[in-house]
């Protein structure tokens, strides 16, 4: 199975609430759905634990091409259910956070759990330049030469491996979050993305769709920033 990975608890302000249970965060790393590791963002995970005093679990989900959709999403769901069931965790206050490909899985898991009417669901979704729409892997655009770290060719590779065996134009539910029929009832969202990121248009469109559906969605546009900018310049 998936699950597992780095993370840990920490002291701090949340103790004593809800019968000693505290908030938690499930973290899903980036890597285009084809690579990456639960420990690659340890510095970020540790900073969250230190600053907020909450439990954080980083998921070692399996990746395409060996494990295409829905395996990575299934692993994320298994990890979320596990984290929410921990004795020290308040299941009503579990945030899901995903970076790039992890943002895809975070958004998709919120959709899947809502559609299923799951008893326990994320209370909030934090999506950092999430990979939401396979249509951004198609064709070309006027700014293609400006994309750094993750360009249209990289995107086509990642989506192609993840959706292998699926209908590209009509992919299965929860595989491509931007193509969901209904986005109502989802947890509030924070979406952060640079305006030089290939994913900026799809992130902006998804935030608008959430708001139209009555979901609180905060889109933070970072001027002059490209995909993965904070991994190159941690002070950004």
PDB file of C-alpha atoms in Angstrom:
ATOM      1  CA  UNK A   1       0.000   0.000   0.000  1.00  0.00           C
ATOM      2  CA  UNK A   2       0.906   3.648   0.037  1.00  0.00           C
ATOM      3  CA  UNK A   3       0.704   5.569   3.305  1.00  0.00           C
ATOM      4  CA  UNK A   4       3.853   5.990   5.312  1.00  0.00           C
ATOM      5  CA  UNK A   5       6.476   8.610   4.838  1.00  0.00           C
ATOM      6  CA  UNK A   6       8.037  11.315   6.920  1.00  0.00           C
ATOM      7  CA  UNK A   7       6.350  13.718   9.253  1.00  0.00           C
ATOM      8  CA  UNK A   8       5.718  13.839  12.938  1.00  0.00           C
ATOM      9  CA  UNK A   9       4.107  15.757  15.703  1.00  0.00           C
ATOM     10  CA  UNK A  10       5.101  18.690  17.770  1.00  0.00           C
ATOM     11  CA  UNK A  11       4.073  20.544  20.883  1.00  0.00           C
ATOM     12  CA  UNK A  12       2.341  23.838  20.840  1.00  0.00           C
ATOM     13  CA  UNK A  13      -0.924  25.618  20.781  1.00  0.00           C
ATOM     14  CA  UNK A  14      -3.339  22.905  19.736  1.00  0.00           C
ATOM     15  CA  UNK A  15      -2.964  20.728  22.830  1.00  0.00           C
ATOM     16  CA  UNK A  16      -5.883  20.592  25.212  1.00  0.00           C
ATOM     17  CA  UNK A  17      -8.445  21.229  22.483  1.00  0.00           C
ATOM     18  CA  UNK A  18     -11.087  18.690  21.516  1.00  0.00           C
ATOM     19  CA  UNK A  19     -10.211  16.319  24.329  1.00  0.00           C
ATOM     20  CA  UNK A  20      -6.478  16.499  23.702  1.00  0.00           C
ATOM     21  CA  UNK A  21      -6.809  15.929  19.968  1.00  0.00           C
ATOM     22  CA  UNK A  22      -5.096  18.371  17.674  1.00  0.00           C
ATOM     23  CA  UNK A  23      -5.253  19.428  14.032  1.00  0.00           C
ATOM     24  CA  UNK A  24      -3.199  17.597  11.430  1.00  0.00           C
ATOM     25  CA  UNK A  25      -2.057  18.018   7.856  1.00  0.00           C
ATOM     26  CA  UNK A  26      -1.616  15.436   5.123  1.00  0.00           C
ATOM     27  CA  UNK A  27       1.130  16.497   2.702  1.00  0.00           C
ATOM     28  CA  UNK A  28       1.432  15.246  -0.887  1.00  0.00           C
ATOM     29  CA  UNK A  29       4.687  15.961  -2.739  1.00  0.00           C
ATOM     30  CA  UNK A  30       5.151  17.060  -6.336  1.00  0.00           C
ATOM     31  CA  UNK A  31       6.835  15.296  -9.237  1.00  0.00           C
ATOM     32  CA  UNK A  32       4.438  15.282 -12.171  1.00  0.00           C
ATOM     33  CA  UNK A  33       2.750  12.103 -10.896  1.00  0.00           C
ATOM     34  CA  UNK A  34       5.781  10.218 -12.244  1.00  0.00           C
ATOM     35  CA  UNK A  35       8.526  10.804  -9.650  1.00  0.00           C
ATOM     36  CA  UNK A  36       9.183  12.308  -6.233  1.00  0.00           C
ATOM     37  CA  UNK A  37       9.560  11.226  -2.649  1.00  0.00           C
ATOM     38  CA  UNK A  38       7.790  11.863   0.656  1.00  0.00           C
ATOM     39  CA  UNK A  39      11.004  13.300   2.112  1.00  0.00           C
ATOM     40  CA  UNK A  40      11.796  15.804  -0.640  1.00  0.00           C
ATOM     41  CA  UNK A  41       9.989  18.637   1.162  1.00  0.00           C
ATOM     42  CA  UNK A  42      11.079  17.754   4.694  1.00  0.00           C
ATOM     43  CA  UNK A  43      12.215  21.326   5.389  1.00  0.00           C
ATOM     44  CA  UNK A  44       8.712  22.615   4.645  1.00  0.00           C
ATOM     45  CA  UNK A  45       7.035  19.826   6.616  1.00  0.00           C
ATOM     46  CA  UNK A  46       9.276  20.424   9.637  1.00  0.00           C
ATOM     47  CA  UNK A  47       8.613  24.166   9.502  1.00  0.00           C
ATOM     48  CA  UNK A  48       4.847  23.531   9.605  1.00  0.00           C
ATOM     49  CA  UNK A  49       5.249  21.210  12.594  1.00  0.00           C
ATOM     50  CA  UNK A  50       7.462  23.743  14.368  1.00  0.00           C
ATOM     51  CA  UNK A  51       5.321  26.813  13.643  1.00  0.00           C
ATOM     52  CA  UNK A  52       1.862  25.325  14.124  1.00  0.00           C
ATOM     53  CA  UNK A  53       2.489  22.467  16.537  1.00  0.00           C
ATOM     54  CA  UNK A  54       0.356  20.079  14.516  1.00  0.00           C
ATOM     55  CA  UNK A  55       0.851  16.536  13.302  1.00  0.00           C
ATOM     56  CA  UNK A  56       1.994  16.298   9.669  1.00  0.00           C
ATOM     57  CA  UNK A  57       2.204  13.137   7.567  1.00  0.00           C
ATOM     58  CA  UNK A  58       3.953  13.190   4.185  1.00  0.00           C
ATOM     59  CA  UNK A  59       2.741  10.479   1.819  1.00  0.00           C
ATOM     60  CA  UNK A  60       4.981   8.103  -0.125  1.00  0.00           C
ATOM     61  CA  UNK A  61       2.397   7.493  -2.833  1.00  0.00           C
ATOM     62  CA  UNK A  62       3.159   5.220  -5.757  1.00  0.00           C
ATOM     63  CA  UNK A  63       3.737   6.940  -9.104  1.00  0.00           C
ATOM     64  CA  UNK A  64       3.088   6.376 -12.792  1.00  0.00           C
ATOM     65  CA  UNK A  65       4.057   4.900 -15.198  1.00  0.00           C
ATOM     66  CA  UNK A  66       4.290   1.772 -13.034  1.00  0.00           C
ATOM     67  CA  UNK A  67       1.254   2.890 -11.039  1.00  0.00           C
ATOM     68  CA  UNK A  68      -1.109   5.064 -13.104  1.00  0.00           C
ATOM     69  CA  UNK A  69      -4.488   6.450 -12.009  1.00  0.00           C
ATOM     70  CA  UNK A  70      -6.126   5.592  -9.662  1.00  0.00           C
ATOM     71  CA  UNK A  71      -3.269   4.091  -7.588  1.00  0.00           C
ATOM     72  CA  UNK A  72      -1.622   7.375  -6.461  1.00  0.00           C
ATOM     73  CA  UNK A  73      -5.043   8.742  -5.471  1.00  0.00           C
ATOM     74  CA  UNK A  74      -5.912   5.510  -3.667  1.00  0.00           C
ATOM     75  CA  UNK A  75      -2.642   5.775  -1.718  1.00  0.00           C
ATOM     76  CA  UNK A  76      -3.462   9.378  -0.779  1.00  0.00           C
ATOM     77  CA  UNK A  77      -6.916   8.341   0.410  1.00  0.00           C
ATOM     78  CA  UNK A  78      -5.523   5.472   2.470  1.00  0.00           C
ATOM     79  CA  UNK A  79      -3.055   7.852   4.118  1.00  0.00           C
ATOM     80  CA  UNK A  80      -5.769  10.440   4.835  1.00  0.00           C
ATOM     81  CA  UNK A  81      -8.020   7.854   6.491  1.00  0.00           C
ATOM     82  CA  UNK A  82      -5.055   6.582   8.533  1.00  0.00           C
ATOM     83  CA  UNK A  83      -4.050  10.075   9.683  1.00  0.00           C
ATOM     84  CA  UNK A  84      -7.596  11.109  10.621  1.00  0.00           C
ATOM     85  CA  UNK A  85      -7.935   7.939  12.723  1.00  0.00           C
ATOM     86  CA  UNK A  86      -4.835   8.586  14.856  1.00  0.00           C
ATOM     87  CA  UNK A  87      -5.748   8.925  18.565  1.00  0.00           C
ATOM     88  CA  UNK A  88      -4.034  12.316  18.856  1.00  0.00           C
ATOM     89  CA  UNK A  89      -5.704  13.778  15.747  1.00  0.00           C
ATOM     90  CA  UNK A  90      -9.014  15.635  15.587  1.00  0.00           C
ATOM     91  CA  UNK A  91     -10.632  14.130  12.446  1.00  0.00           C
ATOM     92  CA  UNK A  92     -12.690  17.306  11.961  1.00  0.00           C
ATOM     93  CA  UNK A  93      -9.498  19.362  11.547  1.00  0.00           C
ATOM     94  CA  UNK A  94      -7.332  17.569   9.018  1.00  0.00           C
ATOM     95  CA  UNK A  95      -5.998  19.835   6.277  1.00  0.00           C
ATOM     96  CA  UNK A  96      -4.827  18.375   2.969  1.00  0.00           C
ATOM     97  CA  UNK A  97      -1.882  20.080   1.287  1.00  0.00           C
ATOM     98  CA  UNK A  98      -0.407  19.263  -2.108  1.00  0.00           C
ATOM     99  CA  UNK A  99       2.370  20.670  -4.230  1.00  0.00           C
ATOM    100  CA  UNK A 100       2.096  20.436  -8.058  1.00  0.00           C
ATOM    101  CA  UNK A 101       1.201  16.770  -8.727  1.00  0.00           C
ATOM    102  CA  UNK A 102       0.384  16.498  -5.029  1.00  0.00           C
ATOM    103  CA  UNK A 103      -2.045  19.368  -5.569  1.00  0.00           C
ATOM    104  CA  UNK A 104      -3.808  17.224  -8.160  1.00  0.00           C
ATOM    105  CA  UNK A 105      -4.174  14.404  -5.633  1.00  0.00           C
ATOM    106  CA  UNK A 106      -5.276  16.774  -2.855  1.00  0.00           C
ATOM    107  CA  UNK A 107      -7.965  18.406  -5.014  1.00  0.00           C
ATOM    108  CA  UNK A 108      -9.075  15.047  -6.422  1.00  0.00           C
ATOM    109  CA  UNK A 109      -9.303  13.455  -2.984  1.00  0.00           C
ATOM    110  CA  UNK A 110     -11.511  16.303  -1.745  1.00  0.00           C
ATOM    111  CA  UNK A 111     -13.786  15.699  -4.744  1.00  0.00           C
ATOM    112  CA  UNK A 112     -13.849  11.931  -4.286  1.00  0.00           C
ATOM    113  CA  UNK A 113     -14.584  11.993  -0.550  1.00  0.00           C
ATOM    114  CA  UNK A 114     -17.347  14.572  -1.035  1.00  0.00           C
ATOM    115  CA  UNK A 115     -18.953  12.598  -3.873  1.00  0.00           C
ATOM    116  CA  UNK A 116     -18.890   9.476  -1.739  1.00  0.00           C
ATOM    117  CA  UNK A 117     -20.401  11.264   1.253  1.00  0.00           C
ATOM    118  CA  UNK A 118     -17.480  10.153   3.405  1.00  0.00           C
ATOM    119  CA  UNK A 119     -17.891  10.713   7.140  1.00  0.00           C
ATOM    120  CA  UNK A 120     -14.408  12.219   7.456  1.00  0.00           C
ATOM    121  CA  UNK A 121     -13.157  14.705   4.878  1.00  0.00           C
ATOM    122  CA  UNK A 122     -10.447  17.384   4.754  1.00  0.00           C
ATOM    123  CA  UNK A 123     -11.499  20.627   6.443  1.00  0.00           C
ATOM    124  CA  UNK A 124      -9.330  22.745   4.126  1.00  0.00           C
ATOM    125  CA  UNK A 125      -7.259  22.260   0.957  1.00  0.00           C
ATOM    126  CA  UNK A 126      -3.922  23.979   0.343  1.00  0.00           C
ATOM    127  CA  UNK A 127      -2.916  23.676  -3.310  1.00  0.00           C
ATOM    128  CA  UNK A 128       0.496  24.994  -4.333  1.00  0.00           C
ATOM    129  CA  UNK A 129       0.697  25.434  -8.133  1.00  0.00           C
ATOM    130  CA  UNK A 130      -1.480  22.315  -8.533  1.00  0.00           C
ATOM    131  CA  UNK A 131      -1.499  20.163 -11.679  1.00  0.00           C
ATOM    132  CA  UNK A 132      -5.233  20.270 -12.341  1.00  0.00           C
ATOM    133  CA  UNK A 133      -5.947  20.002 -16.072  1.00  0.00           C
ATOM    134  CA  UNK A 134      -4.559  17.637 -18.714  1.00  0.00           C
ATOM    135  CA  UNK A 135      -5.619  20.062 -21.456  1.00  0.00           C
ATOM    136  CA  UNK A 136      -2.642  22.312 -20.597  1.00  0.00           C
ATOM    137  CA  UNK A 137      -0.417  19.532 -21.975  1.00  0.00           C
ATOM    138  CA  UNK A 138      -1.883  20.017 -25.457  1.00  0.00           C
ATOM    139  CA  UNK A 139      -0.796  22.262 -28.308  1.00  0.00           C
ATOM    140  CA  UNK A 140       1.293  25.345 -27.690  1.00  0.00           C
ATOM    141  CA  UNK A 141       0.908  28.864 -26.382  1.00  0.00           C
ATOM    142  CA  UNK A 142       2.477  32.299 -26.798  1.00  0.00           C
ATOM    143  CA  UNK A 143       4.442  32.042 -23.538  1.00  0.00           C
ATOM    144  CA  UNK A 144       5.810  28.503 -23.941  1.00  0.00           C
ATOM    145  CA  UNK A 145       9.421  29.708 -24.051  1.00  0.00           C
ATOM    146  CA  UNK A 146       9.034  31.301 -20.600  1.00  0.00           C
ATOM    147  CA  UNK A 147       8.092  28.170 -18.663  1.00  0.00           C
ATOM    148  CA  UNK A 148      10.858  26.844 -16.415  1.00  0.00           C
ATOM    149  CA  UNK A 149      11.227  23.540 -14.513  1.00  0.00           C
ATOM    150  CA  UNK A 150       7.884  22.194 -15.819  1.00  0.00           C
ATOM    151  CA  UNK A 151       6.920  22.967 -19.412  1.00  0.00           C
ATOM    152  CA  UNK A 152       4.273  21.668 -21.813  1.00  0.00           C
ATOM    153  CA  UNK A 153       6.412  18.679 -22.861  1.00  0.00           C
ATOM    154  CA  UNK A 154       6.986  17.686 -19.213  1.00  0.00           C
ATOM    155  CA  UNK A 155       3.275  18.081 -18.601  1.00  0.00           C
ATOM    156  CA  UNK A 156       2.386  15.854 -21.560  1.00  0.00           C
ATOM    157  CA  UNK A 157       4.765  13.195 -20.220  1.00  0.00           C
ATOM    158  CA  UNK A 158       3.331  13.295 -16.696  1.00  0.00           C
ATOM    159  CA  UNK A 159      -0.312  13.294 -17.727  1.00  0.00           C
ATOM    160  CA  UNK A 160       0.315  10.699 -20.441  1.00  0.00           C
ATOM    161  CA  UNK A 161       1.747   8.239 -17.922  1.00  0.00           C
ATOM    162  CA  UNK A 162      -0.867   8.991 -15.256  1.00  0.00           C
ATOM    163  CA  UNK A 163      -3.845   8.625 -17.617  1.00  0.00           C
ATOM    164  CA  UNK A 164      -2.549   5.615 -19.554  1.00  0.00           C
ATOM    165  CA  UNK A 165      -5.471   3.450 -20.580  1.00  0.00           C
ATOM    166  CA  UNK A 166      -7.927   6.312 -19.983  1.00  0.00           C
ATOM    167  CA  UNK A 167      -9.832   8.414 -22.499  1.00  0.00           C
ATOM    168  CA  UNK A 168      -7.814  11.648 -22.692  1.00  0.00           C
ATOM    169  CA  UNK A 169     -10.829  13.716 -23.796  1.00  0.00           C
ATOM    170  CA  UNK A 170     -13.219  12.174 -21.269  1.00  0.00           C
ATOM    171  CA  UNK A 171     -11.068  10.968 -18.361  1.00  0.00           C
ATOM    172  CA  UNK A 172     -12.557   9.083 -15.409  1.00  0.00           C
ATOM    173  CA  UNK A 173     -13.918  10.989 -12.411  1.00  0.00           C
ATOM    174  CA  UNK A 174     -11.290  12.377 -10.015  1.00  0.00           C
ATOM    175  CA  UNK A 175      -8.373  11.826 -12.426  1.00  0.00           C
ATOM    176  CA  UNK A 176      -8.377  15.421 -13.715  1.00  0.00           C
ATOM    177  CA  UNK A 177      -9.716  17.748 -10.989  1.00  0.00           C
ATOM    178  CA  UNK A 178     -10.349  20.687 -13.351  1.00  0.00           C
ATOM    179  CA  UNK A 179     -12.772  18.562 -15.369  1.00  0.00           C
ATOM    180  CA  UNK A 180     -15.053  17.695 -12.441  1.00  0.00           C
ATOM    181  CA  UNK A 181     -18.735  18.079 -13.291  1.00  0.00           C
ATOM    182  CA  UNK A 182     -19.527  19.620  -9.917  1.00  0.00           C
ATOM    183  CA  UNK A 183     -17.285  21.486  -7.480  1.00  0.00           C
ATOM    184  CA  UNK A 184     -19.918  22.413  -4.886  1.00  0.00           C
ATOM    185  CA  UNK A 185     -19.621  21.237  -1.298  1.00  0.00           C
ATOM    186  CA  UNK A 186     -15.822  21.035  -1.343  1.00  0.00           C
ATOM    187  CA  UNK A 187     -13.684  22.332   1.540  1.00  0.00           C
ATOM    188  CA  UNK A 188     -12.365  25.907   1.380  1.00  0.00           C
ATOM    189  CA  UNK A 189      -9.240  26.247  -0.743  1.00  0.00           C
ATOM    190  CA  UNK A 190      -6.036  28.268  -0.823  1.00  0.00           C
ATOM    191  CA  UNK A 191      -4.323  28.131  -4.225  1.00  0.00           C
ATOM    192  CA  UNK A 192      -0.896  29.675  -4.725  1.00  0.00           C
ATOM    193  CA  UNK A 193       0.710  29.930  -8.174  1.00  0.00           C
ATOM    194  CA  UNK A 194       3.165  32.117 -10.065  1.00  0.00           C
ATOM    195  CA  UNK A 195       2.009  34.058 -13.095  1.00  0.00           C
ATOM    196  CA  UNK A 196       4.860  32.553 -15.165  1.00  0.00           C
ATOM    197  CA  UNK A 197       3.725  29.013 -14.330  1.00  0.00           C
ATOM    198  CA  UNK A 198       2.203  26.832 -17.053  1.00  0.00           C
ATOM    199  CA  UNK A 199      -0.468  26.002 -14.474  1.00  0.00           C
ATOM    200  CA  UNK A 200      -1.503  29.604 -13.772  1.00  0.00           C
ATOM    201  CA  UNK A 201      -4.535  29.639 -16.130  1.00  0.00           C
ATOM    202  CA  UNK A 202      -5.908  26.326 -14.847  1.00  0.00           C
ATOM    203  CA  UNK A 203      -5.389  27.366 -11.205  1.00  0.00           C
ATOM    204  CA  UNK A 204      -7.174  30.665 -11.819  1.00  0.00           C
ATOM    205  CA  UNK A 205     -10.018  28.871 -13.618  1.00  0.00           C
ATOM    206  CA  UNK A 206     -10.384  26.291 -10.835  1.00  0.00           C
ATOM    207  CA  UNK A 207     -10.520  28.983  -8.137  1.00  0.00           C
ATOM    208  CA  UNK A 208     -13.255  30.746 -10.123  1.00  0.00           C
ATOM    209  CA  UNK A 209     -15.209  27.502 -10.495  1.00  0.00           C
ATOM    210  CA  UNK A 210     -14.991  26.860  -6.767  1.00  0.00           C
ATOM    211  CA  UNK A 211     -16.243  30.362  -5.964  1.00  0.00           C
ATOM    212  CA  UNK A 212     -19.137  30.093  -8.440  1.00  0.00           C
ATOM    213  CA  UNK A 213     -20.096  26.807  -6.748  1.00  0.00           C
ATOM    214  CA  UNK A 214     -20.167  28.543  -3.362  1.00  0.00           C
ATOM    215  CA  UNK A 215     -16.796  27.292  -2.117  1.00  0.00           C
ATOM    216  CA  UNK A 216     -14.454  29.761  -0.457  1.00  0.00           C
ATOM    217  CA  UNK A 217     -11.327  29.914  -2.615  1.00  0.00           C
ATOM    218  CA  UNK A 218      -8.349  32.232  -2.211  1.00  0.00           C
ATOM    219  CA  UNK A 219      -6.063  32.451  -5.242  1.00  0.00           C
ATOM    220  CA  UNK A 220      -2.662  33.975  -4.502  1.00  0.00           C
ATOM    221  CA  UNK A 221      -0.892  35.056  -7.694  1.00  0.00           C
ATOM    222  CA  UNK A 222       2.870  35.432  -7.301  1.00  0.00           C
ATOM    223  CA  UNK A 223       4.196  37.929  -9.838  1.00  0.00           C
ATOM    224  CA  UNK A 224       7.243  36.880 -11.854  1.00  0.00           C
ATOM    225  CA  UNK A 225       7.282  33.374 -10.367  1.00  0.00           C
ATOM    226  CA  UNK A 226       7.611  30.153 -12.351  1.00  0.00           C
ATOM    227  CA  UNK A 227       6.799  26.556 -11.430  1.00  0.00           C
ATOM    228  CA  UNK A 228       8.674  25.361  -8.358  1.00  0.00           C
ATOM    229  CA  UNK A 229      10.219  28.790  -7.796  1.00  0.00           C
ATOM    230  CA  UNK A 230      10.540  28.392  -4.017  1.00  0.00           C
ATOM    231  CA  UNK A 231      12.593  25.203  -4.411  1.00  0.00           C
ATOM    232  CA  UNK A 232      15.175  27.201  -6.382  1.00  0.00           C
ATOM    233  CA  UNK A 233      14.957  30.289  -4.160  1.00  0.00           C
ATOM    234  CA  UNK A 234      13.738  29.253  -0.689  1.00  0.00           C
ATOM    235  CA  UNK A 235      13.519  32.910   0.373  1.00  0.00           C
ATOM    236  CA  UNK A 236      10.865  33.564  -2.276  1.00  0.00           C
TER     237      UNK A 236
END
